[in-house]
XYZ file of C-alpha atoms in Angstrom:
727
model
C 50.954 31.576 -4.084
C 53.725 29.118 -5.553
C 54.424 28.715 -2.292
C 51.304 27.896 -0.761
C 50.382 25.484 -3.599
C 53.614 23.872 -2.641
C 52.826 23.314 0.626
C 49.237 22.459 -0.002
C 49.548 18.743 2.304
C 52.367 20.189 4.607
C 49.812 20.026 7.842
C 48.481 16.431 6.534
C 50.486 14.297 8.891
C 50.256 10.788 9.121
C 47.621 11.142 12.071
C 45.378 13.044 9.712
C 46.176 10.434 6.768
C 45.082 7.747 8.950
C 41.840 9.414 9.869
C 41.089 10.050 6.518
C 40.309 6.353 6.300
C 37.632 6.949 8.830
C 35.938 9.454 6.477
C 36.214 6.942 3.619
C 34.642 4.413 5.271
C 31.615 6.354 6.356
C 31.084 7.597 2.622
C 31.558 4.197 1.381
C 28.762 2.882 3.644
C 26.412 5.515 2.072
C 27.624 4.858 -1.326
C 27.174 1.286 -0.722
C 23.720 1.431 0.388
C 22.794 3.917 -2.349
C 23.843 1.667 -4.907
C 21.333 -0.600 -3.703
C 18.887 1.707 -5.268
C 20.456 2.401 -8.287
C 21.030 -1.139 -9.644
C 22.305 -1.552 -13.260
C 21.407 -4.730 -14.140
C 25.212 -6.198 -13.583
C 24.559 -7.705 -10.281
C 24.597 -6.190 -6.756
C 28.050 -6.982 -6.001
C 29.255 -5.230 -8.791
C 27.171 -2.360 -8.241
C 28.523 -1.844 -5.058
C 31.859 -2.321 -6.185
C 31.135 -0.052 -8.574
C 29.875 2.905 -6.527
C 32.332 2.503 -3.912
C 35.234 2.794 -6.691
C 33.805 5.853 -8.092
C 32.999 7.500 -4.643
C 36.500 7.042 -3.778
C 37.696 8.667 -7.072
C 35.531 11.425 -6.355
C 36.881 11.696 -2.919
C 40.341 11.975 -3.884
C 39.735 14.294 -6.676
C 37.874 16.493 -4.474
C 39.797 16.546 -1.496
C 42.678 17.555 -3.390
C 40.896 20.081 -5.350
C 39.520 21.485 -1.989
C 42.550 20.918 -0.265
C 44.506 23.600 -3.012
C 41.580 26.090 -2.843
C 42.318 25.710 1.021
C 45.967 26.251 1.019
C 45.339 29.193 -1.424
C 43.107 30.974 1.296
C 45.761 30.056 3.590
C 44.157 28.284 6.177
C 46.630 26.559 8.476
C 44.626 23.251 8.572
C 45.201 20.107 7.605
C 43.791 20.590 4.152
C 43.370 16.897 2.603
C 41.636 15.892 5.334
C 39.047 18.698 5.838
C 38.923 18.420 2.164
C 37.741 15.055 2.436
C 35.497 16.052 5.178
C 33.850 19.035 3.028
C 33.293 15.950 0.160
C 31.911 13.647 2.593
C 29.338 16.440 4.013
C 28.146 17.351 0.541
C 27.971 13.958 -1.100
C 26.243 12.611 2.016
C 23.618 15.525 1.731
C 23.059 14.801 -2.061
C 22.334 11.350 -1.496
C 19.573 12.027 0.939
C 18.405 15.223 -0.414
C 18.065 13.912 -4.341
C 15.454 11.428 -3.651
C 13.750 13.648 -1.373
C 14.432 13.553 2.392
C 14.110 17.315 2.468
C 16.578 19.895 3.287
C 16.764 19.425 7.204
C 16.789 15.652 7.553
C 19.709 15.621 4.533
C 21.713 18.139 6.732
C 21.261 16.491 10.149
C 21.974 12.962 7.995
C 24.665 14.585 6.544
C 26.345 16.060 9.520
C 25.794 12.733 11.513
C 27.410 10.217 9.444
C 30.230 12.725 8.459
C 30.862 13.342 11.842
C 30.892 9.814 12.921
C 33.530 9.088 10.177
C 35.560 11.875 11.559
C 35.195 10.473 14.786
C 36.312 6.830 13.562
C 38.956 7.943 11.694
C 40.766 9.837 14.588
C 40.272 6.774 16.750
C 42.131 4.914 13.821
C 44.731 7.808 14.005
C 44.954 7.538 18.134
C 45.215 3.973 18.150
C 48.023 3.977 15.316
C 50.356 6.765 17.230
C 52.915 5.680 19.389
C 53.087 8.915 21.189
C 49.619 9.100 22.787
C 49.251 7.502 26.280
C 47.248 4.238 26.473
C 44.736 5.698 28.818
C 44.006 8.551 26.494
C 43.552 6.004 23.956
C 40.691 3.963 26.153
C 39.360 7.346 26.942
C 38.530 8.157 23.338
C 37.697 4.456 22.561
C 35.026 4.543 25.291
C 33.518 8.046 24.070
C 33.455 6.894 20.398
C 31.507 3.605 21.789
C 28.876 5.619 23.545
C 28.468 8.516 20.772
C 28.196 5.306 18.263
C 25.766 3.687 20.861
C 23.701 7.037 21.241
C 23.458 6.834 17.596
C 22.395 3.677 16.824
C 19.829 3.765 19.185
C 18.051 6.856 17.674
C 18.331 4.641 14.544
C 16.781 1.475 15.933
C 14.271 3.310 18.779
C 11.213 2.701 17.040
C 8.048 3.592 18.776
C 4.960 1.042 19.081
C 2.046 3.077 18.111
C -0.231 -0.063 17.871
C -2.728 -0.592 21.092
C -2.251 -4.147 21.471
C -5.537 -4.012 23.439
C -7.700 -4.044 20.347
C -7.013 -6.912 18.176
C -8.351 -10.122 16.517
C -8.832 -11.906 19.854
C -12.740 -10.120 19.624
C -13.940 -13.806 19.170
C -17.500 -13.682 19.860
C -18.105 -14.495 16.168
C -18.319 -18.154 15.008
C -15.419 -18.961 12.832
C -15.722 -20.315 9.105
C -15.868 -23.960 9.849
C -13.316 -24.980 6.788
C -9.892 -25.494 5.891
C -8.269 -22.105 5.187
C -8.578 -20.670 1.395
C -4.501 -20.475 1.738
C -4.311 -24.238 2.120
C -3.151 -25.518 -1.549
C -6.065 -27.229 -3.340
C -6.326 -30.139 -4.985
C -4.915 -29.902 -8.569
C -1.308 -30.901 -9.336
C 0.347 -27.689 -10.883
C 2.808 -26.946 -13.942
C 4.759 -23.883 -14.272
C 6.160 -22.692 -17.511
C 6.476 -19.073 -19.235
C 5.677 -17.413 -22.582
C 7.483 -14.545 -23.951
C 8.914 -12.754 -27.035
C 11.863 -15.177 -27.320
C 14.294 -12.603 -26.898
C 15.332 -10.800 -23.800
C 18.908 -9.631 -23.010
C 18.447 -10.380 -18.864
C 16.043 -13.101 -18.522
C 16.204 -16.643 -20.232
C 12.834 -17.742 -19.279
C 11.213 -15.070 -21.598
C 14.308 -15.725 -24.168
C 15.124 -19.290 -25.494
C 13.812 -20.842 -22.396
C 10.005 -19.451 -23.146
C 7.643 -22.643 -23.730
C 5.647 -20.555 -25.714
C 6.723 -17.289 -28.338
C 4.457 -14.528 -28.197
C 4.276 -11.287 -30.247
C 5.274 -7.969 -29.649
C 3.048 -4.596 -29.855
C 3.501 -1.242 -30.493
C 2.654 1.174 -27.735
C 3.836 4.251 -29.466
C 0.433 5.380 -29.439
C 0.488 5.688 -25.821
C 4.235 6.089 -25.400
C 6.280 8.570 -27.226
C 9.566 9.065 -25.944
C 11.719 6.016 -24.991
C 15.359 6.947 -23.726
C 18.005 5.481 -25.240
C 19.361 4.125 -22.342
C 16.163 2.151 -21.631
C 16.578 0.749 -25.272
C 20.269 0.163 -24.739
C 19.031 -2.037 -21.707
C 16.297 -4.007 -22.878
C 17.063 -4.286 -26.565
C 14.074 -2.961 -27.423
C 11.618 0.319 -27.722
C 7.765 1.583 -27.234
C 7.129 -0.006 -30.790
C 8.061 -3.426 -29.971
C 7.319 -4.441 -26.288
C 7.053 -8.216 -25.287
C 4.422 -9.903 -23.947
C 6.043 -12.165 -21.521
C 4.207 -13.877 -18.570
C 4.939 -16.687 -15.739
C 2.043 -19.228 -15.988
C 1.137 -21.398 -12.947
C -1.353 -23.534 -14.282
C -3.470 -27.090 -12.935
C -2.764 -30.071 -14.492
C -5.565 -31.862 -16.523
C -8.222 -30.637 -19.088
C -9.983 -27.332 -18.294
C -11.143 -25.093 -18.643
C -10.191 -23.081 -15.800
C -10.940 -19.483 -14.945
C -8.124 -17.017 -15.741
C -6.374 -14.704 -12.973
C -3.549 -12.216 -14.511
C -1.245 -10.731 -11.802
C 0.104 -7.163 -12.526
C 3.316 -5.406 -10.585
C 3.741 -1.997 -9.998
C 6.381 0.393 -10.308
C 9.655 -0.822 -8.981
C 12.997 -0.338 -9.771
C 13.346 -1.574 -13.659
C 16.413 -3.595 -13.017
C 15.251 -5.292 -9.756
C 12.191 -7.547 -11.779
C 8.871 -7.692 -10.081
C 6.916 -10.369 -11.857
C 8.878 -13.170 -10.085
C 7.451 -11.668 -6.938
C 3.924 -13.383 -7.098
C 4.996 -16.774 -7.419
C 3.515 -17.288 -3.961
C 0.044 -16.595 -5.128
C 0.310 -18.363 -8.419
C 1.077 -21.746 -7.266
C -1.637 -21.388 -4.406
C -4.325 -20.484 -7.213
C -3.129 -22.821 -9.452
C -3.793 -25.561 -6.912
C -7.172 -24.684 -6.449
C -7.893 -24.378 -10.071
C -6.910 -21.109 -11.533
C -4.819 -20.333 -14.149
C -2.580 -17.790 -12.646
C -0.061 -15.602 -14.627
C 2.129 -12.638 -13.338
C 2.500 -10.169 -16.085
C 6.110 -8.938 -17.094
C 6.160 -4.887 -17.101
C 9.126 -4.086 -16.182
C 10.258 -2.189 -18.974
C 7.655 0.445 -17.736
C 9.068 0.805 -14.643
C 11.376 3.395 -12.699
C 15.185 3.437 -13.612
C 17.526 6.180 -12.102
C 19.301 6.342 -15.126
C 16.198 6.649 -17.489
C 13.715 7.674 -15.499
C 10.085 6.289 -16.184
C 7.792 6.195 -19.920
C 5.223 8.834 -20.044
C 1.337 7.630 -19.529
C 2.715 4.962 -17.941
C -0.523 3.598 -16.117
C -2.399 3.565 -19.163
C 0.213 2.023 -21.000
C 0.338 -0.964 -18.283
C -3.610 -1.210 -18.877
C -3.063 -1.443 -22.279
C -0.597 -3.882 -21.836
C -2.631 -5.977 -20.014
C -5.129 -6.010 -22.351
C -2.630 -7.391 -25.292
C -2.339 -10.181 -22.653
C -5.525 -11.365 -22.961
C -5.777 -10.712 -26.609
C -2.538 -13.098 -26.945
C -3.749 -15.615 -24.512
C -6.516 -16.053 -26.436
C -4.388 -16.666 -29.533
C -2.610 -19.381 -27.855
C -6.160 -21.111 -26.603
C -6.945 -21.868 -30.201
C -3.018 -23.473 -30.614
C -3.426 -26.788 -30.105
C 0.216 -27.422 -29.383
C -0.162 -24.948 -26.550
C -0.812 -25.969 -23.158
C -3.841 -23.020 -23.011
C -5.514 -25.262 -25.718
C -9.221 -25.387 -24.654
C -7.976 -25.037 -21.210
C -9.294 -20.825 -20.541
C -12.705 -20.121 -19.163
C -12.769 -16.161 -20.667
C -15.950 -16.143 -19.139
C -14.250 -16.162 -15.501
C -11.374 -13.591 -15.563
C -10.092 -11.805 -12.684
C -7.227 -9.187 -12.395
C -4.795 -9.065 -9.301
C -2.625 -5.790 -9.305
C -0.083 -4.172 -7.083
C 0.419 -0.267 -6.560
C 0.290 1.269 -9.852
C -0.628 -2.184 -11.426
C -3.619 -1.959 -8.805
C -5.213 0.995 -10.492
C -4.096 -0.166 -13.894
C -6.438 -3.712 -13.150
C -9.286 -1.451 -12.287
C -8.686 0.696 -15.543
C -8.565 -2.636 -17.566
C -11.947 -3.619 -16.213
C -13.312 -0.340 -17.360
C -11.255 -0.324 -20.602
C -13.862 1.509 -22.541
C -13.536 4.413 -21.230
C -9.946 4.769 -22.471
C -9.679 2.234 -25.577
C -13.415 2.353 -26.985
C -11.208 4.069 -30.190
C -7.891 1.758 -30.127
C -8.317 -0.028 -33.419
C -6.557 -3.296 -32.182
C -8.630 -3.484 -28.687
C -12.349 -1.927 -29.686
C -13.279 -5.505 -31.120
C -12.133 -7.577 -28.365
C -13.369 -5.399 -25.343
C -16.447 -7.054 -25.272
C -15.006 -10.720 -25.737
C -13.299 -11.007 -22.216
C -15.708 -11.238 -19.048
C -14.092 -9.769 -16.330
C -15.967 -10.580 -12.715
C -13.460 -9.671 -10.205
C -10.756 -6.812 -9.620
C -8.183 -7.263 -6.712
C -6.040 -4.275 -5.836
C -3.116 -4.435 -3.260
C -2.385 -0.879 -1.975
C -3.334 0.769 -5.352
C -2.748 4.233 -6.678
C -5.638 6.111 -7.462
C -4.533 8.955 -10.449
C -6.740 10.244 -13.022
C -5.676 9.331 -16.444
C -7.003 11.461 -19.338
C -8.793 13.421 -16.591
C -10.886 10.202 -15.590
C -10.990 7.302 -13.241
C -11.846 3.785 -13.218
C -15.788 3.211 -12.153
C -16.511 -0.055 -11.972
C -19.848 -1.324 -12.195
C -21.229 -5.160 -11.061
C -17.627 -6.092 -10.777
C -16.847 -7.547 -7.734
C -13.879 -5.495 -6.401
C -11.410 -6.072 -3.433
C -8.605 -3.622 -1.841
C -5.929 -4.610 1.057
C -4.431 -1.777 2.461
C -1.993 -1.463 5.078
C -1.676 2.117 7.189
C 2.740 1.324 7.120
C 2.358 2.032 3.666
C 5.368 4.105 3.045
C 4.702 4.842 -0.515
C 0.687 5.687 -0.532
C 0.216 6.244 2.970
C -3.226 7.960 1.552
C -4.943 4.783 1.317
C -5.982 5.333 -2.168
C -7.824 1.919 -2.425
C -10.815 3.488 -0.775
C -11.354 5.850 -3.303
C -12.213 3.099 -6.202
C -13.914 1.170 -3.575
C -16.342 4.376 -3.391
C -16.642 4.457 -6.980
C -17.592 0.681 -7.704
C -21.207 -0.230 -7.626
C -23.976 -2.416 -8.536
C -27.507 -2.715 -9.871
C -30.255 -4.069 -7.430
C -29.803 -7.767 -7.059
C -26.282 -7.886 -8.756
C -24.334 -11.096 -7.788
C -20.592 -9.066 -7.292
C -19.843 -7.048 -4.202
C -16.871 -4.903 -3.156
C -14.938 -5.672 0.179
C -12.014 -3.289 1.819
C -9.513 -4.936 4.336
C -7.369 -2.588 6.015
C -4.630 -3.967 8.054
C -2.781 -1.117 10.039
C 0.295 -2.635 10.306
C 1.155 -4.127 6.480
C 3.461 -1.891 4.517
C 3.472 -1.682 0.412
C 6.260 -3.875 -0.416
C 5.649 -7.092 1.304
C 2.724 -8.309 -1.094
C 5.590 -8.813 -3.367
C 8.375 -11.198 -2.559
C 11.290 -9.378 -4.270
C 10.436 -5.923 -3.107
C 11.814 -6.525 0.117
C 10.461 -4.970 3.589
C 11.235 -1.206 2.795
C 8.619 1.170 0.948
C 11.362 3.541 0.071
C 14.923 3.575 -1.370
C 18.519 3.398 0.614
C 19.712 5.694 2.342
C 16.530 6.724 3.011
C 15.107 3.912 4.168
C 17.262 3.758 6.898
C 15.171 6.486 8.960
C 11.899 4.437 8.134
C 10.151 3.136 11.292
C 9.708 -0.692 11.117
C 8.311 -1.020 15.061
C 5.074 -3.035 14.929
C 5.236 -3.688 11.150
C 3.984 -7.537 10.340
C 6.543 -10.047 9.261
C 6.148 -10.626 5.551
C 5.204 -13.757 5.796
C 2.057 -12.993 7.703
C 1.298 -10.253 5.106
C 1.127 -12.513 2.542
C -0.599 -14.989 4.467
C -3.390 -12.380 4.898
C -3.205 -11.707 1.238
C -3.402 -15.755 0.338
C -6.359 -16.052 2.545
C -8.477 -13.090 1.239
C -7.336 -13.723 -2.552
C -8.212 -17.342 -2.590
C -11.126 -16.609 -0.915
C -12.472 -13.817 -3.114
C -11.644 -15.784 -6.225
C -13.357 -18.848 -5.280
C -16.651 -16.884 -4.546
C -16.267 -15.178 -7.646
C -14.940 -17.405 -10.173
C -16.022 -20.581 -8.587
C -19.432 -19.301 -7.540
C -18.933 -20.829 -3.871
C -20.435 -18.791 -1.129
C -18.206 -20.459 1.569
C -15.989 -18.166 2.142
C -18.483 -15.534 1.814
C -18.801 -14.385 5.578
C -15.309 -13.470 5.637
C -15.627 -10.995 3.747
C -18.547 -9.400 5.902
C -16.806 -9.669 9.349
C -12.719 -10.505 9.508
C -13.447 -12.206 12.664
C -14.822 -15.123 10.838
C -11.331 -16.320 9.564
C -9.454 -15.622 12.692
C -8.257 -18.796 12.668
C -6.658 -18.633 9.275
C -5.161 -14.971 9.938
C -2.218 -13.864 11.968
C -2.977 -11.968 15.074
C -3.577 -8.397 14.489
C -5.730 -5.754 14.122
C -8.087 -5.335 11.083
C -10.872 -3.071 9.604
C -13.048 -4.487 6.893
C -15.891 -2.599 4.612
C -18.491 -4.785 2.530
C -21.290 -4.117 -0.020
C -23.494 -6.204 -2.717
C -25.954 -5.692 -5.021
C -28.362 -6.758 -2.019
C -27.634 -3.701 -0.321
C -30.182 -0.716 -0.024
C -28.593 2.611 0.858
C -30.752 4.542 3.673
C -27.986 7.181 4.195
C -25.246 7.720 1.809
C -24.722 12.045 2.608
C -23.419 12.395 -0.765
C -27.097 12.824 -2.338
C -27.242 16.664 -1.135
C -26.002 19.226 0.622
C -29.219 19.478 3.121
C -27.570 17.454 5.997
C -31.172 16.740 7.552
C -32.478 14.799 4.005
C -31.631 11.318 3.241
C -32.212 8.527 0.572
C -35.999 7.606 0.479
C -37.118 10.529 1.918
C -35.715 10.323 5.076
C -34.246 12.701 7.750
C -31.678 13.115 9.974
C -31.146 14.894 13.563
C -29.055 15.324 16.589
C -29.565 16.047 20.078
C -28.029 17.516 22.888
C -25.033 19.559 21.864
C -23.796 16.870 19.286
C -22.426 18.659 16.636
C -22.551 17.111 13.205
C -21.986 18.127 9.582
C -21.665 16.279 6.485
C -17.727 16.487 5.576
C -15.575 15.006 3.036
C -13.885 11.300 4.045
C -12.150 10.981 0.487
C -11.745 13.323 -2.514
C -15.054 11.628 -3.980
C -17.100 10.839 -0.698
C -18.729 12.157 2.012
C -19.708 10.782 5.488
C -21.601 12.441 8.431
C -19.284 13.603 11.298
C -20.621 13.364 15.054
C -18.527 15.508 17.641
C -19.033 16.795 21.028
C -16.150 18.187 22.882
C -15.581 18.745 26.499
C -16.430 16.721 29.692
C -20.299 16.228 29.316
C -22.046 13.782 30.792
C -25.053 14.460 29.206
C -26.397 12.275 26.934
C -26.699 13.036 22.884
C -27.491 10.770 20.356
C -28.468 11.086 16.245
C -31.255 9.864 14.585
C -32.043 8.739 11.393
C -35.954 8.172 10.467
C -37.945 7.313 7.732
C -42.031 7.307 6.592
C -42.695 3.591 7.246
C -44.927 3.808 4.407
C -41.896 4.547 2.017
C -39.585 1.769 2.730
C -41.797 -0.892 4.364
C -41.347 -3.705 1.610
C -37.446 -3.548 1.892
C -37.410 -3.767 5.744
C -39.419 -6.621 5.438
C -37.351 -8.557 2.954
C -34.027 -7.349 4.800
C -32.056 -9.160 7.026
C -30.611 -6.505 9.092
C -29.551 -3.046 9.091
C -25.735 -2.350 7.759
C -23.210 1.063 8.731
C -19.746 1.699 8.253
C -18.336 3.804 11.266
C -14.902 4.998 12.671
C -13.994 5.952 16.039
C -11.989 8.979 15.932
C -12.790 9.839 19.690
C -9.192 9.549 20.457
C -8.263 13.407 18.719
C -10.834 15.173 21.078
C -10.368 12.746 23.921
C -6.584 13.279 24.404
C -7.449 17.093 25.115
C -9.248 16.015 28.367
C -7.439 13.206 28.726
C -11.002 11.190 28.669
C -11.674 8.838 25.818
C -15.639 7.701 25.343
C -15.813 4.001 26.338
C -16.923 2.280 22.903
C -19.265 -0.084 25.029
C -21.436 3.098 26.077
C -22.614 3.981 22.439
C -25.468 1.809 21.620
C -28.195 1.228 19.095
C -31.913 1.856 19.520
C -34.388 0.673 16.755
C -38.123 2.459 16.914
C -40.878 0.923 15.150
C -43.915 2.936 14.342
C -46.330 0.617 16.659
C -44.368 2.043 19.645
C -41.648 -1.124 20.364
C -37.758 0.335 21.205
C -35.336 -1.807 21.495
C -31.735 -0.646 22.403
C -28.620 -2.659 22.472
C -24.500 -1.833 22.740
C -23.077 -1.145 19.629
C -20.593 -4.001 21.336
C -22.774 -6.756 20.805
C -22.154 -6.640 17.502
C -18.449 -5.848 17.112
C -15.937 -3.643 19.126
C -14.748 -0.704 17.498
C -10.953 -0.681 16.760
C -9.414 3.000 17.906
C -7.839 5.233 15.311
C -4.555 4.204 14.361
C -2.116 6.881 14.078
C 1.165 5.145 12.353
C 4.552 6.754 12.813
C 6.473 6.253 9.903
C 9.831 7.490 10.818
C 12.310 6.962 13.936
C 11.015 9.840 15.879
C 8.434 13.171 15.496
C 11.308 15.429 14.402
C 11.652 13.428 11.498
C 7.801 12.514 10.927
C 7.537 16.347 10.715
C 10.610 17.270 8.139
C 11.217 14.299 6.465
C 10.055 14.071 2.614
C 8.973 17.477 3.398
C 6.368 16.401 5.839
C 4.706 14.145 3.617
C 4.309 11.937 6.207
C 2.804 14.233 8.755
C -0.682 14.498 7.378
C -4.085 14.431 9.400
C -4.841 10.797 9.996
C -8.301 9.869 8.092
C -10.645 7.644 9.446
C -10.559 4.338 8.799
C -14.417 2.856 8.055
C -15.579 -0.305 9.641
C -18.706 -1.927 8.378
C -20.884 -3.419 10.984
C -23.868 -5.487 10.350
C -27.098 -5.651 12.904
C -29.089 -8.461 12.329
C -32.674 -7.982 13.119
C -32.887 -11.346 14.770
C -30.979 -9.726 17.789
C -33.478 -7.171 18.394
C -36.382 -9.493 18.035
C -34.820 -12.238 20.501
C -33.786 -8.941 22.926
C -37.861 -7.833 22.301
C -40.746 -10.646 20.957
C -42.782 -7.488 20.280
C -40.173 -5.816 17.965
C -41.067 -6.401 13.846
C -38.508 -5.044 11.543
C -41.180 -4.407 8.949
C -42.337 -1.567 10.934
C -39.090 0.336 11.705
C -39.031 3.809 11.427
C -36.043 5.222 12.999
C -32.551 4.416 13.722
C -30.348 6.016 16.949
C -26.830 6.102 17.756
C -26.815 6.843 21.495
C -23.758 8.164 23.129
C -23.723 8.409 27.115
C -20.938 10.907 27.907
C -18.131 12.571 25.865
C -15.863 13.638 24.291
C -16.831 11.716 21.110
C -15.646 12.072 17.030
C -17.331 9.641 14.995
C -17.536 9.134 11.414
C -21.123 7.697 9.820
C -21.341 6.616 6.488
C -23.258 3.895 4.110
C -26.261 3.027 6.310
C -28.528 0.732 4.756
C -30.564 -2.559 4.895
C -28.964 -5.845 3.884
C -29.857 -9.341 2.599
C -27.688 -12.538 3.503
């Protein structure tokens, strides 16, 4: 045994010692990438250096120990080299598996990366050898280049899954004849920060903060605060700071107040500066915009994430409102008499998107909070904007906004929240009859999660997992933020400045095509003037509707009321097979029951999604959308039929591929990206004046039947929220 130990490295010749450098290079590459997802707060360069140093020490120690073990076993192989290879395999596997890549993907990634390291090392050893012929060196070099090219092509071969035939180019709708809401406004702006005056890492909240804010005790909501987190920040949950970046119009106010709050990102990679592009724009258009710092509630590799963090985020946002109210009463403060607390909007991204909805419905969670309950009614939150929000239950309940304008922006390529949670909160937002507010949902198939924030980068998941994401067809970050600027600015002009100039944008995205990047969009819209005729949530009987209406289908059309989200039902219309016989789905009402509503309405509105691709692919025959027609029948015998495409061309179902290839899609992250694609509804308004032009005898007051006609098959359509609208 002593002899074996003494001869542990006897077979590790010069060739294998040189080859070891390739193995070292491969894990250095992965370790360096991983360090980007494990920041220490000391800076990226130092983080990379530390990770490579620690990895090198790990390789050296592990390779020696494994070599000793192999020597004791007596295997006649280059033991130090093999020990390094085994370390590389295990370490790379763990670096993919721990963050959740899945076992199969972690094994495959580990084997491929380590094999490339081995081949690179062997190539270096061959080139350095004086005993190997030049021809052999060339053959090995060419072979290695081919293998490397194959791997690189696999990593970069991203399949396009967007049908470019369908885009914003559908231009039969007139655009809004105004300058873009994303253009800077007329106000000069100022920028400053407020903070506790004490911050270990950011001087803008420390000595350079223009206003000193108080600290707040969140121990009622956060019980545990790790020591490493206290060591990093210099405080715990009992003294959380109120820090904010402020963009304000110059001159006397008062101005509407807009609070922006980030979501969960790496704690050490600060998020609050990532909305400066919005802050500058909004301030120039007459809003006080504040980006709230909640980085100390974010995730860290070293100290995890505080418990109950979404509730704490919401509570902290409300404490900022209290602090700003205090500032507004101080004569030496820029806020002095400049804040209109009757006009407040909240913007949130990711977990912040859920927090702003909760803050607008704060009494559900904070009515018994002694520091908040007396002030909850002092702040008039008129509008809430969510960018790719979460939507989880907190204390077993969720926000239900009432008479508060609500907007969601969401992308199909959201690699973090790929289930479109924003639509759930949209469904829970409601209005009393004739309420001023409205709700709108914009779905952007080639937008992702992170690019709404300028500091979050282009990947929605951490490295090295992020190498496997499919970025094909993902829009440029500048385009994604242009969409955010257009919609957020227009939304706040409408809700806080009481301007109706941009309202058509929310009813039909095509009216803003001059301002928006060329892309695919879906939008939903509903306001307090909407009278629902069919919600499909009222009971379990598919034949009955609101206002004593009835529903029926004909000629083999299968129909059922099914859940489109966890809190909402829609009707599913489906016909499989190559059937040429026309079919239809009709909604009917007793004219006398709702005649006044039809008389006052400007048109009929419905939300619809085309999923015919699912059944059409089976027969290689997808229903041409132009063959869907709308028929309105009146009680005096008039019937008018118009093609649905006259009002809007339905976009096809989008099935994004999140990873590089189908195998990864199935196995990556335990199949969490391989979910059934859900319907993305599009609101379409059918103006009665179009039907009157088609037949002068048509009288909207006498409508008693609405019919969707399908002239062929196969089809699969989702229908919801049928009702009457007023402009």
